[in-house]
Amino acid sequence: MYSYGRQNIDNKDIQAVIKVLKSDWLTQGPKVQEFEKVLCDKFGSKYASVVCNGTAALHLAGLALGWKAGDIVITSPMTFLASANCILYTGATSDFVDIDEKYYTIDLNKLEDKIKQYKKINKKIKAVVGVDYAGHPCDWENLKSLSKEYKFQLVNDNCHALGATYKNNEQYTVKYADAVCQSFHPVKNFTTGEGGAVLTNRPEIDNRIKILRNHGIIKNDSKFKIQNSKFIKPWYYEMQFLGFNYRITDFQCALGISQIKKLDRFVSRRKKIAEYYNIAFGKNKNFILPTVKKNSGHAFHLYPLQIKFENLKINKIEYFNKLRKAGINCQVHYIPVHLQPYYKNNFRFKPGDFPISEKFYEREISIPMYPSLDDTDLNYISGKIIDTVK
Ligand SMILES: Cc1ncc(COP(=O)(O)O)c(C=O)c1O
């Protein structure tokens, strides 16, 4: 059965994990810092904090940026739940701005309209979580200009875009965003099993995240609230914030260190697969293919294919099931977040609020996209995808 995504693990990865399993440190050991250093080097950030998953990364980024009740934070509805839920975890309110029809990332004209609407009622937004959907970077330069003009923070939900480029630069993320959140889930462009990271160039954000991922505990005596040496025993530590156990293990970090070496190769194969699909589907008027902006390098975590079911006899459910019967297990990314019962019931969102995302959802399927697919696989998959629309 072909799935829409899967990990790519080789013997070097396995040996790296085994080595740590035989060492003294399964968690809170040297591989954590080593992985953080590797992430900084690869993505050009001054700091990196690794955590147990991408959702934890987003949660801690929001807390470190000081989001709280009364703040309004905006993301796009065409994303995984975590990009919006992380806002609610901090007590802030999430709102949405629709996606751009062509690139599926947040529409900046609509964002500015939304900011102006809030201004009319004397409210301002605290932050925007820009999602580099499917692996295509947002329009970060213009997003940054808006953030300066209207004074809001920027988070990059970069979970899909490991290995993407923007303006020919693989190290674009921290140039624009205050915090960059990554996920290393098995379907992502490289994996640690479960895992995530927050990258930033701001030391105070990194410092707060490192405290919050470990229960809010401080171990550095110069930072203790109690400064009387009578109380400061060798085992002394202080909890100064309400934190979490969002740590990642050393053997996961070892896997990450081994995997990231292959990221460029993985992404270049993903691009080749996208080219194959583009050629295979390009002539069919009922398909809309993902387009890549001139200034961007798509990391193709997903290949979101839109099918104009409105022109076909077959509907999306039947199509999906037929492909499954043929051994191709696609997915849909995503049900727009504002249409989830939790968001509809608690925040009164309704169908029609974000029409571009909703239309995209009606048409989109994510077809198999992972580096180990060879040309025989692609021939079979694309053949079935084309035949099934007939
Ligand atoms: C856009 C996006 N943000 C956040 C996450 C959350 O990452 P994780 O599954 O590692 O918690 C995901 C995971 O699928 C995602 O796709």
CSV table of C-alpha atoms and ligand atoms in Angstrom, one decimal:
chain,number,residue,atom,x,y,z
A,1,MET,CA,0.0,0.0,0.0
A,2,TYR,CA,1.4,3.4,-0.9
A,3,SER,CA,0.8,6.1,1.7
A,4,TYR,CA,0.9,9.8,1.2
A,5,GLY,CA,4.2,10.0,3.1
A,6,ARG,CA,6.6,7.8,4.9
A,7,GLN,CA,10.0,7.9,6.7
A,8,ASN,CA,13.3,6.9,5.1
A,9,ILE,CA,15.6,5.1,7.6
A,10,ASP,CA,18.9,3.5,6.6
A,11,ASN,CA,21.5,1.5,8.5
A,12,LYS,CA,23.5,4.5,9.5
A,13,ASP,CA,20.4,5.9,11.3
A,14,ILE,CA,19.9,2.6,13.1
A,15,GLN,CA,23.5,2.4,14.1
A,16,ALA,CA,23.4,6.0,15.5
A,17,VAL,CA,20.4,5.2,17.6
A,18,ILE,CA,21.8,1.9,18.9
A,19,LYS,CA,25.0,3.7,19.9
A,20,VAL,CA,23.1,6.0,22.2
A,21,LEU,CA,20.9,3.2,23.6
A,22,LYS,CA,24.2,1.6,24.7
A,23,SER,CA,25.5,4.8,26.2
A,24,ASP,CA,25.0,6.4,29.7
A,25,TRP,CA,22.4,8.9,28.5
A,26,LEU,CA,19.1,8.0,27.1
A,27,THR,CA,17.7,11.5,27.8
A,28,GLN,CA,19.1,14.9,29.0
A,29,GLY,CA,22.5,13.9,27.7
A,30,PRO,CA,25.0,15.3,25.1
A,31,LYS,CA,23.0,14.4,21.9
A,32,VAL,CA,20.5,17.1,22.8
A,33,GLN,CA,23.0,20.0,22.5
A,34,GLU,CA,24.7,18.3,19.6
A,35,PHE,CA,21.4,18.2,17.7
A,36,GLU,CA,20.7,21.8,18.6
A,37,LYS,CA,24.1,22.8,17.2
A,38,VAL,CA,23.4,20.9,14.0
A,39,LEU,CA,20.0,22.6,13.5
A,40,CYS,CA,21.6,26.0,14.1
A,41,ASP,CA,24.3,25.3,11.5
A,42,LYS,CA,21.8,24.0,8.9
A,43,PHE,CA,19.1,26.6,9.3
A,44,GLY,CA,21.3,29.6,10.2
A,45,SER,CA,19.8,30.4,13.6
A,46,LYS,CA,21.7,31.6,16.6
A,47,TYR,CA,19.7,29.3,18.9
A,48,ALA,CA,17.7,26.1,18.8
A,49,SER,CA,15.7,24.2,21.4
A,50,VAL,CA,14.6,20.7,20.6
A,51,VAL,CA,11.4,19.4,22.1
A,52,CYS,CA,9.2,16.3,22.0
A,53,ASN,CA,7.1,17.4,18.9
A,54,GLY,CA,6.1,20.3,16.7
A,55,THR,CA,3.0,21.0,18.7
A,56,ALA,CA,5.1,21.5,21.8
A,57,ALA,CA,7.4,23.8,19.8
A,58,LEU,CA,4.4,26.0,18.8
A,59,HIS,CA,3.0,26.0,22.3
A,60,LEU,CA,6.4,27.1,23.9
A,61,ALA,CA,7.0,29.7,21.1
A,62,GLY,CA,3.7,31.3,22.0
A,63,LEU,CA,4.4,31.3,25.7
A,64,ALA,CA,7.9,32.6,25.2
A,65,LEU,CA,6.5,35.4,23.0
A,66,GLY,CA,4.2,36.3,25.9
A,67,TRP,CA,0.8,35.5,24.4
A,68,LYS,CA,-1.9,35.6,26.9
A,69,ALA,CA,-5.7,36.0,27.4
A,70,GLY,CA,-7.0,39.0,25.4
A,71,ASP,CA,-4.3,38.7,22.7
A,72,ILE,CA,-5.4,38.0,19.1
A,73,VAL,CA,-3.2,35.7,17.1
A,74,ILE,CA,-3.8,34.9,13.4
A,75,THR,CA,-3.1,31.9,11.3
A,76,SER,CA,-4.5,30.4,8.1
A,77,PRO,CA,-7.3,27.8,8.2
A,78,MET,CA,-5.5,25.6,5.7
A,79,THR,CA,-3.2,24.0,8.2
A,80,PHE,CA,-2.9,21.3,10.8
A,81,LEU,CA,-4.8,21.9,14.0
A,82,ALA,CA,-1.7,22.6,16.0
A,83,SER,CA,-1.0,25.9,14.3
A,84,ALA,CA,-4.2,27.3,15.7
A,85,ASN,CA,-4.5,25.2,18.9
A,86,CYS,CA,-1.1,26.5,20.2
A,87,ILE,CA,-2.7,30.0,20.3
A,88,LEU,CA,-5.6,28.8,22.5
A,89,TYR,CA,-3.2,26.9,24.8
A,90,THR,CA,-1.7,30.2,25.8
A,91,GLY,CA,-5.1,31.7,26.6
A,92,ALA,CA,-5.0,34.0,23.5
A,93,THR,CA,-7.7,34.0,20.9
A,94,SER,CA,-7.1,32.6,17.4
A,95,ASP,CA,-8.5,34.1,14.3
A,96,PHE,CA,-7.9,33.2,10.7
A,97,VAL,CA,-7.1,34.8,7.4
A,98,ASP,CA,-7.7,32.9,4.1
A,99,ILE,CA,-5.0,31.5,1.9
A,100,ASP,CA,-3.7,32.8,-1.4
A,101,GLU,CA,-5.4,30.9,-4.2
A,102,LYS,CA,-2.1,30.2,-6.1
A,103,TYR,CA,0.4,29.3,-3.4
A,104,TYR,CA,-1.9,28.2,-0.5
A,105,THR,CA,-0.1,30.3,2.1
A,106,ILE,CA,-1.6,33.2,4.1
A,107,ASP,CA,-3.1,36.0,1.8
A,108,LEU,CA,-1.4,39.2,2.8
A,109,ASN,CA,-4.0,41.6,1.3
A,110,LYS,CA,-6.7,39.8,3.4
A,111,LEU,CA,-4.4,40.0,6.4
A,112,GLU,CA,-4.0,43.7,6.1
A,113,ASP,CA,-7.8,44.0,5.7
A,114,LYS,CA,-8.3,42.0,8.9
A,115,ILE,CA,-5.8,44.2,10.8
A,116,LYS,CA,-7.7,47.3,9.7
A,117,GLN,CA,-11.0,45.8,10.8
A,118,TYR,CA,-9.6,45.2,14.2
A,119,LYS,CA,-8.2,48.7,14.3
A,120,LYS,CA,-11.7,50.1,13.7
A,121,ILE,CA,-12.7,48.5,17.0
A,122,ASN,CA,-9.5,49.6,18.8
A,123,LYS,CA,-7.9,46.2,18.8
A,124,LYS,CA,-4.6,45.1,17.4
A,125,ILE,CA,-3.2,41.7,16.7
A,126,LYS,CA,-0.4,40.3,18.8
A,127,ALA,CA,1.1,37.8,16.3
A,128,VAL,CA,0.8,35.9,13.0
A,129,VAL,CA,1.6,32.2,12.7
A,130,GLY,CA,2.6,31.9,9.0
A,131,VAL,CA,2.4,28.3,7.7
A,132,ASP,CA,4.8,27.3,5.0
A,133,TYR,CA,2.1,25.0,3.7
A,134,ALA,CA,3.2,21.8,1.9
A,135,GLY,CA,6.7,23.1,1.9
A,136,HIS,CA,6.1,26.4,0.1
A,137,PRO,CA,7.3,29.4,2.0
A,138,CYS,CA,4.9,32.3,2.8
A,139,ASP,CA,5.6,35.7,1.3
A,140,TRP,CA,8.0,36.3,4.3
A,141,GLU,CA,9.4,39.6,3.1
A,142,ASN,CA,6.1,41.3,2.8
A,143,LEU,CA,4.8,39.6,6.0
A,144,LYS,CA,7.8,41.1,7.8
A,145,SER,CA,7.0,44.6,6.4
A,146,LEU,CA,3.4,44.3,7.6
A,147,SER,CA,4.7,43.1,11.0
A,148,LYS,CA,6.9,46.2,11.3
A,149,GLU,CA,4.1,48.5,10.1
A,150,TYR,CA,1.5,47.1,12.4
A,151,LYS,CA,3.8,45.9,15.2
A,152,PHE,CA,3.0,42.3,15.6
A,153,GLN,CA,5.2,39.2,16.2
A,154,LEU,CA,5.9,36.5,13.6
A,155,VAL,CA,6.0,32.8,14.1
A,156,ASN,CA,6.9,30.5,11.2
A,157,ASP,CA,5.1,27.2,11.4
A,158,ASN,CA,7.9,25.6,9.3
A,159,CYS,CA,6.9,22.0,10.0
A,160,HIS,CA,6.3,21.2,6.3
A,161,ALA,CA,9.2,23.2,4.9
A,162,LEU,CA,12.4,21.6,6.1
A,163,GLY,CA,14.8,22.1,3.2
A,164,ALA,CA,12.7,24.8,1.5
A,165,THR,CA,14.4,28.0,0.2
A,166,TYR,CA,13.2,31.6,0.0
A,167,LYS,CA,15.1,34.0,-2.2
A,168,ASN,CA,17.7,31.3,-2.8
A,169,ASN,CA,18.3,31.0,0.9
A,170,GLU,CA,17.8,27.8,2.9
A,171,GLN,CA,18.4,29.8,6.0
A,172,TYR,CA,15.5,32.2,5.5
A,173,THR,CA,13.3,31.3,8.4
A,174,VAL,CA,14.9,33.2,11.3
A,175,LYS,CA,15.6,36.2,9.1
A,176,TYR,CA,11.9,37.0,9.2
A,177,ALA,CA,10.2,35.2,12.1
A,178,ASP,CA,10.8,35.8,15.8
A,179,ALA,CA,10.4,32.0,16.3
A,180,VAL,CA,10.5,29.2,13.9
A,181,CYS,CA,8.7,25.9,14.8
A,182,GLN,CA,9.7,22.6,13.2
A,183,SER,CA,8.3,19.0,13.4
A,184,PHE,CA,10.3,15.8,12.9
A,185,HIS,CA,7.3,13.5,12.7
A,186,PRO,CA,8.0,10.4,10.4
A,187,VAL,CA,6.2,11.9,7.4
A,188,LYS,CA,8.2,15.1,7.5
A,189,ASN,CA,11.3,15.8,5.4
A,190,PHE,CA,13.5,14.2,8.0
A,191,THR,CA,12.5,12.5,11.2
A,192,THR,CA,13.3,11.8,14.9
A,193,GLY,CA,10.2,9.6,15.3
A,194,GLU,CA,8.3,12.3,17.3
A,195,GLY,CA,10.2,15.5,17.8
A,196,GLY,CA,10.3,19.2,17.1
A,197,ALA,CA,12.4,22.4,17.6
A,198,VAL,CA,12.1,26.1,18.0
A,199,LEU,CA,14.7,28.1,16.2
A,200,THR,CA,15.3,31.8,17.0
A,201,ASN,CA,17.9,34.6,16.9
A,202,ARG,CA,16.6,36.1,20.1
A,203,PRO,CA,18.3,34.8,23.3
A,204,GLU,CA,15.5,35.7,25.7
A,205,ILE,CA,13.0,33.5,23.7
A,206,ASP,CA,15.5,30.6,23.6
A,207,ASN,CA,16.2,30.9,27.2
A,208,ARG,CA,12.5,30.9,28.2
A,209,ILE,CA,11.8,27.9,26.0
A,210,LYS,CA,14.7,25.9,27.5
A,211,ILE,CA,13.2,26.5,31.0
A,212,LEU,CA,9.6,25.8,30.0
A,213,ARG,CA,10.4,22.5,28.3
A,214,ASN,CA,11.7,21.2,31.6
A,215,HIS,CA,8.9,22.1,34.1
A,216,GLY,CA,10.0,25.7,34.5
A,217,ILE,CA,13.0,24.7,36.5
A,218,ILE,CA,16.0,27.0,36.9
A,219,LYS,CA,19.4,25.4,37.8
A,220,ASN,CA,21.6,28.5,37.4
A,221,ASP,CA,22.4,30.0,40.8
A,222,SER,CA,22.8,33.6,39.5
A,223,LYS,CA,19.1,33.4,38.4
A,224,PHE,CA,17.7,32.0,41.7
A,225,LYS,CA,15.1,34.1,43.5
A,226,ILE,CA,16.7,33.0,46.7
A,227,GLN,CA,20.2,34.4,46.9
A,228,ASN,CA,21.0,33.5,50.5
A,229,SER,CA,23.7,30.9,50.3
A,230,LYS,CA,22.3,29.1,53.4
A,231,PHE,CA,19.5,27.8,51.3
A,232,ILE,CA,21.5,27.1,48.1
A,233,LYS,CA,22.4,23.4,48.6
A,234,PRO,CA,24.3,21.4,45.9
A,235,TRP,CA,21.0,19.8,44.8
A,236,TYR,CA,19.0,23.1,44.9
A,237,TYR,CA,16.8,24.1,42.0
A,238,GLU,CA,13.9,26.5,41.6
A,239,MET,CA,10.7,26.4,39.7
A,240,GLN,CA,10.0,29.9,38.6
A,241,PHE,CA,7.5,29.3,35.8
A,242,LEU,CA,4.7,26.8,35.1
A,243,GLY,CA,6.5,24.6,32.6
A,244,PHE,CA,6.0,21.1,31.0
A,245,ASN,CA,7.9,18.0,30.3
A,246,TYR,CA,8.4,18.6,26.6
A,247,ARG,CA,11.9,17.1,26.4
A,248,ILE,CA,13.1,14.8,23.6
A,249,THR,CA,15.3,11.8,24.2
A,250,ASP,CA,19.0,11.5,23.2
A,251,PHE,CA,18.3,8.5,20.9
A,252,GLN,CA,15.8,10.6,19.0
A,253,CYS,CA,18.4,13.4,18.7
A,254,ALA,CA,20.9,10.9,17.4
A,255,LEU,CA,18.4,9.9,14.8
A,256,GLY,CA,17.9,13.6,13.9
A,257,ILE,CA,21.6,14.2,13.6
A,258,SER,CA,22.0,11.2,11.2
A,259,GLN,CA,18.8,12.1,9.2
A,260,ILE,CA,19.5,15.8,8.7
A,261,LYS,CA,22.7,14.9,6.8
A,262,LYS,CA,20.3,13.4,4.1
A,263,LEU,CA,17.9,16.3,4.0
A,264,ASP,CA,19.3,17.9,0.8
A,265,ARG,CA,19.2,14.5,-1.0
A,266,PHE,CA,15.6,13.8,0.3
A,267,VAL,CA,14.4,17.2,-0.8
A,268,SER,CA,16.0,16.9,-4.2
A,269,ARG,CA,14.3,13.6,-4.8
A,270,ARG,CA,11.0,15.1,-3.6
A,271,LYS,CA,11.4,17.8,-6.2
A,272,LYS,CA,12.1,15.2,-8.9
A,273,ILE,CA,8.9,13.4,-7.9
A,274,ALA,CA,7.0,16.7,-8.2
A,275,GLU,CA,8.4,17.2,-11.7
A,276,TYR,CA,7.3,13.7,-12.7
A,277,TYR,CA,3.7,14.4,-11.4
A,278,ASN,CA,3.7,17.8,-13.0
A,279,ILE,CA,4.4,16.2,-16.4
A,280,ALA,CA,2.0,13.3,-15.8
A,281,PHE,CA,-0.9,15.5,-14.8
A,282,GLY,CA,-0.1,18.8,-16.7
A,283,LYS,CA,-2.4,18.1,-19.7
A,284,ASN,CA,-5.5,17.2,-17.8
A,285,LYS,CA,-7.8,20.2,-17.4
A,286,ASN,CA,-9.5,18.8,-14.4
A,287,PHE,CA,-6.3,18.9,-12.3
A,288,ILE,CA,-4.8,21.9,-10.7
A,289,LEU,CA,-1.1,21.4,-9.9
A,290,PRO,CA,0.8,23.1,-7.0
A,291,THR,CA,2.7,26.1,-8.4
A,292,VAL,CA,6.0,27.5,-7.0
A,293,LYS,CA,6.7,31.2,-6.7
A,294,LYS,CA,9.7,32.4,-8.6
A,295,ASN,CA,11.6,33.4,-5.5
A,296,SER,CA,10.9,30.1,-3.7
A,297,GLY,CA,12.2,26.5,-3.5
A,298,HIS,CA,9.4,24.2,-2.6
A,299,ALA,CA,10.4,21.4,-0.1
A,300,PHE,CA,7.5,19.2,-1.2
A,301,HIS,CA,6.6,17.7,2.1
A,302,LEU,CA,3.2,17.3,0.3
A,303,TYR,CA,2.1,17.2,-3.3
A,304,PRO,CA,-1.4,18.7,-3.0
A,305,LEU,CA,-3.3,17.9,-6.1
A,306,GLN,CA,-6.6,19.6,-6.7
A,307,ILE,CA,-9.2,17.8,-8.8
A,308,LYS,CA,-12.2,19.6,-10.2
A,309,PHE,CA,-14.7,17.1,-9.0
A,310,GLU,CA,-17.4,19.5,-10.1
A,311,ASN,CA,-16.6,18.6,-13.7
A,312,LEU,CA,-16.5,14.9,-13.1
A,313,LYS,CA,-19.0,12.0,-12.6
A,314,ILE,CA,-17.0,10.7,-9.7
A,315,ASN,CA,-17.1,12.5,-6.4
A,316,LYS,CA,-14.2,12.9,-4.0
A,317,ILE,CA,-15.3,10.1,-1.6
A,318,GLU,CA,-15.6,7.6,-4.4
A,319,TYR,CA,-12.3,8.7,-5.9
A,320,PHE,CA,-10.5,8.4,-2.6
A,321,ASN,CA,-11.9,4.9,-2.0
A,322,LYS,CA,-11.1,3.7,-5.5
A,323,LEU,CA,-7.5,4.8,-5.2
A,324,ARG,CA,-7.4,3.0,-1.8
A,325,LYS,CA,-8.6,-0.2,-3.5
A,326,ALA,CA,-5.8,0.3,-6.0
A,327,GLY,CA,-3.3,0.4,-3.1
A,328,ILE,CA,-2.9,4.1,-3.0
A,329,ASN,CA,-3.8,5.6,0.4
A,330,CYS,CA,-4.0,9.4,-0.1
A,331,GLN,CA,-4.8,11.9,2.5
A,332,VAL,CA,-6.5,15.3,2.6
A,333,HIS,CA,-4.5,18.3,4.0
A,334,TYR,CA,-6.6,19.8,5.5
A,335,ILE,CA,-10.2,20.1,6.8
A,336,PRO,CA,-10.1,23.9,7.3
A,337,VAL,CA,-9.5,24.4,11.0
A,338,HIS,CA,-12.4,26.9,11.4
A,339,LEU,CA,-14.8,24.2,10.3
A,340,GLN,CA,-13.9,21.8,13.2
A,341,PRO,CA,-16.7,21.5,15.7
A,342,TYR,CA,-14.6,22.9,18.5
A,343,TYR,CA,-13.9,26.1,16.5
A,344,LYS,CA,-17.4,26.4,15.2
A,345,ASN,CA,-19.0,25.9,18.6
A,346,ASN,CA,-16.7,28.0,20.7
A,347,PHE,CA,-15.8,30.8,18.3
A,348,ARG,CA,-18.8,30.9,15.9
A,349,PHE,CA,-16.9,30.2,12.7
A,350,LYS,CA,-19.1,28.9,9.9
A,351,PRO,CA,-18.9,27.6,6.4
A,352,GLY,CA,-18.3,30.4,4.0
A,353,ASP,CA,-16.0,32.4,6.3
A,354,PHE,CA,-12.8,31.5,4.4
A,355,PRO,CA,-14.0,30.5,0.9
A,356,ILE,CA,-10.6,29.9,-0.8
A,357,SER,CA,-9.6,27.4,1.9
A,358,GLU,CA,-13.0,25.7,1.7
A,359,LYS,CA,-12.9,25.4,-2.1
A,360,PHE,CA,-9.3,24.0,-1.8
A,361,TYR,CA,-10.5,21.5,0.7
A,362,GLU,CA,-13.2,20.3,-1.6
A,363,ARG,CA,-10.7,19.6,-4.4
A,364,GLU,CA,-7.5,18.7,-2.6
A,365,ILE,CA,-5.9,15.2,-2.2
A,366,SER,CA,-2.3,14.6,-1.1
A,367,ILE,CA,-0.8,11.9,-3.2
A,368,PRO,CA,2.2,9.8,-2.4
A,369,MET,CA,5.3,11.9,-1.9
A,370,TYR,CA,8.4,10.5,-0.3
A,371,PRO,CA,12.0,9.9,-1.4
A,372,SER,CA,12.0,6.1,-1.7
A,373,LEU,CA,9.3,6.2,-4.5
A,374,ASP,CA,11.0,5.1,-7.7
A,375,ASP,CA,9.9,5.7,-11.3
A,376,THR,CA,8.0,2.4,-11.5
A,377,ASP,CA,6.0,3.4,-8.4
A,378,LEU,CA,5.4,6.9,-9.9
A,379,ASN,CA,4.3,5.4,-13.2
A,380,TYR,CA,1.8,3.1,-11.3
A,381,ILE,CA,0.5,5.9,-9.0
A,382,SER,CA,0.1,8.6,-11.7
A,383,GLY,CA,-1.5,6.1,-14.0
A,384,LYS,CA,-4.2,5.2,-11.4
A,385,ILE,CA,-4.7,8.8,-10.5
A,386,ILE,CA,-5.4,9.7,-14.1
A,387,ASP,CA,-7.4,6.6,-14.9
A,388,THR,CA,-9.6,7.1,-11.9
A,389,VAL,CA,-10.9,10.5,-13.0
A,390,LYS,CA,-12.1,9.1,-16.3
B,1,LIG,C1,1.7,22.5,9.8
B,1,LIG,C2,1.9,21.7,11.0
B,1,LIG,N1,2.1,22.3,12.2
B,1,LIG,C3,2.3,21.7,13.3
B,1,LIG,C4,2.4,20.3,13.3
B,1,LIG,C5,2.5,19.6,14.6
B,1,LIG,O1,3.7,18.8,14.6
B,1,LIG,P1,3.8,17.4,15.5
B,1,LIG,O2,2.9,16.4,14.9
B,1,LIG,O3,5.2,17.1,15.5
B,1,LIG,O4,3.2,17.8,16.9
B,1,LIG,C6,2.2,19.6,12.1
B,1,LIG,C7,2.2,18.1,12.1
B,1,LIG,O5,1.7,17.4,11.3
B,1,LIG,C8,1.9,20.3,10.9
B,1,LIG,O6,1.7,19.7,9.8
